[in-house]
GROMACS .gro file of C-alpha atoms in nm:
model
  189
    1ALA     CA    1  -0.558   2.193  -1.960
    2GLU     CA    2  -0.737   2.335  -1.658
    3VAL     CA    3  -0.544   2.571  -1.429
    4ALA     CA    4  -0.628   2.657  -1.068
    5ILE     CA    5  -0.457   2.872  -0.807
    6VAL     CA    6  -0.473   2.729  -0.454
    7THR     CA    7  -0.382   2.942  -0.153
    8VAL     CA    8  -0.298   2.768   0.177
    9HIS     CA    9  -0.304   2.983   0.492
   10ASP     CA   10  -0.251   2.711   0.750
   11PRO     CA   11   0.025   2.447   0.733
   12VAL     CA   12  -0.209   2.201   0.908
   13LEU     CA   13  -0.396   2.185   0.579
   14LEU     CA   14  -0.089   2.029   0.423
   15GLU     CA   15  -0.135   1.672   0.543
   16HIS     CA   16   0.204   1.542   0.427
   17PRO     CA   17   0.422   1.840   0.330
   18GLY     CA   18   0.740   1.631   0.299
   19GLU     CA   19   0.590   1.432   0.015
   20SER     CA   20   0.489   1.745  -0.175
   21GLY     CA   21   0.834   1.907  -0.162
   22LEU     CA   22   0.716   2.179   0.079
   23GLU     CA   23   0.963   2.107   0.361
   24GLY     CA   24   1.061   2.471   0.414
   25TYR     CA   25   0.705   2.597   0.451
   26THR     CA   26   0.666   2.912   0.661
   27SER     CA   27   0.359   3.075   0.812
   28THR     CA   28   0.308   3.309   0.516
   29PRO     CA   29   0.034   3.211   0.271
   30LEU     CA   30   0.150   2.964   0.014
   31ARG     CA   31   0.027   2.978  -0.345
   32LEU     CA   32   0.034   2.672  -0.561
   33ARG     CA   33  -0.036   2.673  -0.932
   34VAL     CA   34  -0.200   2.345  -1.022
   35GLU     CA   35  -0.232   2.240  -1.383
   36MET     CA   36  -0.435   1.932  -1.457
   37ALA     CA   37  -0.307   1.759  -1.767
   38SER     CA   38  -0.594   1.513  -1.758
   39PHE     CA   39  -0.903   1.458  -1.554
   40SER     CA   40  -1.137   1.166  -1.510
   41LYS     CA   41  -1.476   1.186  -1.347
   42ALA     CA   42  -1.507   1.082  -0.985
   43ILE     CA   43  -1.545   0.712  -0.926
   44ASP     CA   44  -1.829   0.648  -0.684
   45PRO     CA   45  -1.924   0.279  -0.640
   46LYS     CA   46  -2.264   0.370  -0.494
   47PHE     CA   47  -2.387   0.456  -0.842
   48MET     CA   48  -2.230   0.165  -1.031
   49ASP     CA   49  -2.333  -0.181  -1.129
   50ASN     CA   50  -2.097  -0.471  -1.052
   51ASP     CA   51  -1.919  -0.460  -1.390
   52GLU     CA   52  -1.852  -0.089  -1.348
   53LYS     CA   53  -1.720  -0.151  -0.996
   54LEU     CA   54  -1.475  -0.413  -1.129
   55LYS     CA   55  -1.357  -0.175  -1.402
   56ALA     CA   56  -1.323   0.110  -1.152
   57SER     CA   57  -1.114  -0.108  -0.920
   58ILE     CA   58  -0.882  -0.201  -1.206
   59GLN     CA   59  -0.850   0.163  -1.314
   60LEU     CA   60  -0.780   0.282  -0.961
   61ARG     CA   61  -0.513   0.014  -0.914
   62GLU     CA   62  -0.347   0.133  -1.235
   63TYR     CA   63  -0.348   0.490  -1.106
   64GLY     CA   64  -0.205   0.366  -0.777
   65SER     CA   65   0.069   0.172  -0.955
   66ASN     CA   66   0.170   0.482  -1.150
   67TYR     CA   67   0.187   0.689  -0.831
   68PHE     CA   68   0.383   0.414  -0.654
   69LYS     CA   69   0.638   0.396  -0.937
   70ARG     CA   70   0.683   0.775  -0.923
   71GLY     CA   71   0.737   0.762  -0.545
   72THR     CA   72   0.417   0.943  -0.448
   73THR     CA   73   0.326   0.664  -0.212
   74ARG     CA   74   0.046   0.834  -0.018
   75CYS     CA   75  -0.137   0.907  -0.343
   76ALA     CA   76  -0.087   0.543  -0.441
   77ALA     CA   77  -0.225   0.428  -0.106
   78LYS     CA   78  -0.536   0.640  -0.152
   79CYS     CA   79  -0.595   0.488  -0.497
   80TYR     CA   80  -0.555   0.137  -0.357
   81GLU     CA   81  -0.796   0.214  -0.073
   82LEU     CA   82  -1.052   0.332  -0.328
   83ALA     CA   83  -0.985   0.028  -0.548
   84GLU     CA   84  -1.052  -0.200  -0.252
   85ALA     CA   85  -1.367  -0.010  -0.156
   86ALA     CA   86  -1.500  -0.028  -0.512
   87VAL     CA   87  -1.522  -0.408  -0.500
   88SER     CA   88  -1.570  -0.468  -0.129
   89GLY     CA   89  -1.875  -0.687  -0.082
   90VAL     CA   90  -1.922  -0.744  -0.456
   91LEU     CA   91  -2.010  -1.109  -0.509
   92VAL     CA   92  -1.917  -1.167  -0.873
   93PRO     CA   93  -1.624  -1.363  -1.017
   94GLY     CA   94  -1.301  -1.168  -0.994
   95ALA     CA   95  -1.412  -0.919  -0.731
   96GLN     CA   96  -1.239  -1.091  -0.437
   97GLU     CA   97  -0.913  -1.119  -0.632
   98LEU     CA   98  -0.925  -0.750  -0.722
   99GLU     CA   99  -0.988  -0.666  -0.357
  100ARG     CA  100  -0.690  -0.881  -0.248
  101LEU     CA  101  -0.463  -0.720  -0.506
  102ALA     CA  102  -0.561  -0.373  -0.387
  103VAL     CA  103  -0.499  -0.471  -0.023
  104LEU     CA  104  -0.158  -0.621  -0.110
  105ASN     CA  105  -0.060  -0.304  -0.296
  106LEU     CA  106  -0.177  -0.104   0.004
  107ALA     CA  107   0.049  -0.320   0.226
  108ALA     CA  108   0.343  -0.233  -0.002
  109CYS     CA  109   0.261   0.137   0.039
  110TRP     CA  110   0.244   0.114   0.418
  111ASN     CA  111   0.574  -0.078   0.428
  112ARG     CA  112   0.739   0.188   0.213
  113LEU     CA  113   0.602   0.464   0.435
  114GLY     CA  114   0.717   0.288   0.752
  115GLU     CA  115   0.360   0.231   0.870
  116PHE     CA  116   0.433  -0.131   0.946
  117SER     CA  117   0.133  -0.207   1.167
  118ASP     CA  118  -0.100  -0.103   0.884
  119ALA     CA  119   0.103  -0.308   0.637
  120LEU     CA  120   0.087  -0.614   0.861
  121HIS     CA  121  -0.289  -0.572   0.900
  122CYS     CA  122  -0.331  -0.566   0.520
  123ALA     CA  123  -0.108  -0.869   0.466
  124LYS     CA  124  -0.292  -1.065   0.736
  125GLN     CA  125  -0.623  -0.972   0.574
  126VAL     CA  126  -0.510  -1.151   0.256
  127LEU     CA  127  -0.352  -1.442   0.446
  128THR     CA  128  -0.684  -1.504   0.621
  129HIS     CA  129  -0.833  -1.599   0.283
  130ASP     CA  130  -0.518  -1.748   0.129
  131PRO     CA  131  -0.257  -1.859   0.389
  132SER     CA  132  -0.006  -1.944   0.115
  133HIS     CA  133  -0.018  -1.620  -0.083
  134PRO     CA  134   0.350  -1.543  -0.160
  135LYS     CA  135   0.319  -1.163  -0.183
  136ALA     CA  136   0.114  -1.150   0.135
  137LEU     CA  137   0.377  -1.358   0.318
  138TRP     CA  138   0.656  -1.134   0.184
  139ARG     CA  139   0.478  -0.815   0.287
  140ALA     CA  140   0.387  -0.963   0.625
  141ALA     CA  141   0.751  -1.057   0.688
  142GLU     CA  142   0.868  -0.705   0.599
  143ALA     CA  143   0.599  -0.548   0.814
  144ALA     CA  144   0.658  -0.775   1.115
  145LEU     CA  145   1.029  -0.694   1.099
  146GLY     CA  146   0.941  -0.325   1.081
  147THR     CA  147   0.717  -0.348   1.388
  148GLY     CA  148   1.008  -0.492   1.584
  149ASP     CA  149   0.895  -0.853   1.584
  150PRO     CA  150   1.167  -1.043   1.399
  151GLU     CA  151   1.044  -1.378   1.531
  152GLN     CA  152   0.707  -1.326   1.367
  153ALA     CA  153   0.885  -1.204   1.052
  154GLU     CA  154   1.094  -1.522   1.057
  155GLY     CA  155   0.776  -1.732   1.070
  156TYR     CA  156   0.638  -1.563   0.760
  157ALA     CA  157   0.974  -1.595   0.584
  158ARG     CA  158   0.989  -1.969   0.661
  159ARG     CA  159   0.644  -2.023   0.517
  160LEU     CA  160   0.745  -1.829   0.207
  161GLN     CA  161   1.066  -2.029   0.169
  162ARG     CA  162   0.867  -2.354   0.174
  163LEU     CA  163   0.656  -2.217  -0.112
  164GLU     CA  164   0.945  -2.073  -0.312
  165PRO     CA  165   1.259  -2.268  -0.218
  166GLU     CA  166   1.448  -2.164  -0.533
  167SER     CA  167   1.392  -1.789  -0.496
  168GLN     CA  168   1.713  -1.595  -0.424
  169ALA     CA  169   1.515  -1.290  -0.313
  170VAL     CA  170   1.323  -1.497  -0.058
  171ALA     CA  171   1.645  -1.664   0.063
  172SER     CA  172   1.811  -1.324   0.101
  173MET     CA  173   1.520  -1.182   0.300
  174ALA     CA  174   1.502  -1.491   0.523
  175SER     CA  175   1.877  -1.471   0.587
  176ARG     CA  176   1.851  -1.102   0.678
  177ILE     CA  177   1.567  -1.177   0.922
  178ARG     CA  178   1.756  -1.470   1.078
  179LYS     CA  179   2.051  -1.236   1.142
  180VAL     CA  180   1.822  -0.991   1.321
  181VAL     CA  181   1.674  -1.274   1.531
  182ALA     CA  182   2.022  -1.408   1.614
  183GLY     CA  183   2.142  -1.060   1.708
  184ARG     CA  184   1.844  -1.012   1.934
  185LYS     CA  185   1.901  -1.348   2.105
  186ALA     CA  186   2.270  -1.267   2.152
  187LYS     CA  187   2.178  -0.941   2.325
  188GLU     CA  188   1.937  -1.123   2.555
  189ASN     CA  189   2.210  -1.367   2.667
   0.00000   0.00000   0.00000
C-alpha cells in the first residue's frame, strides 16, 4: 500500500469538510495520513477508443455506486459525472444508455445532498429522451418537491403512477406529495 502525508494550511482547501469528518477544523495546519489500499490508473476518455470509453463508464459507475452505498455522496457524484463524460457523444450501441444511467445516478446524489435543482436538471435530461423512464420520473418528483414545487412533483408522480399502478412505493410517494399540495392550498385559502 502507498502512504502519503497531506498537510492542509487553509480550510478553504477542504471543499466539503462535513463529509470528511473534519467538522471541528481549526486554523492550525491539519495533517492527514492517507493510505491507498488500491489504485487504478486515471481514466481519460481523450485517449480511448469507443469500447474503452464504454468500459470506463461502467467501471466509474461501479465506483460511484460503492461510494453512494457508503454514504460518501460527493465522491459518488464525481464518479457519475466522469462516467457520463466518458460516453458523452459516443455513437455506438449502449453508450446512450450508459450516459442515462450515470445521469440518473447523479440525480440521486443531488437529491441526497439537497441540491434539488441539479437533481431536477439531471432527471429532465433523461426525460427529454425517454418521457416514461420510471427512475427519472421518481427522481424528478423528489427533486421538484425539494425545490418547493409540489405541483410539479405531483405531475411527475401522476405520470409514474400511470406507469406503475401496482407499486406501493410509488403510491406512498404520490400520497405524500398530494398531502403537501393539499396543505399548501389550505394555507392559501
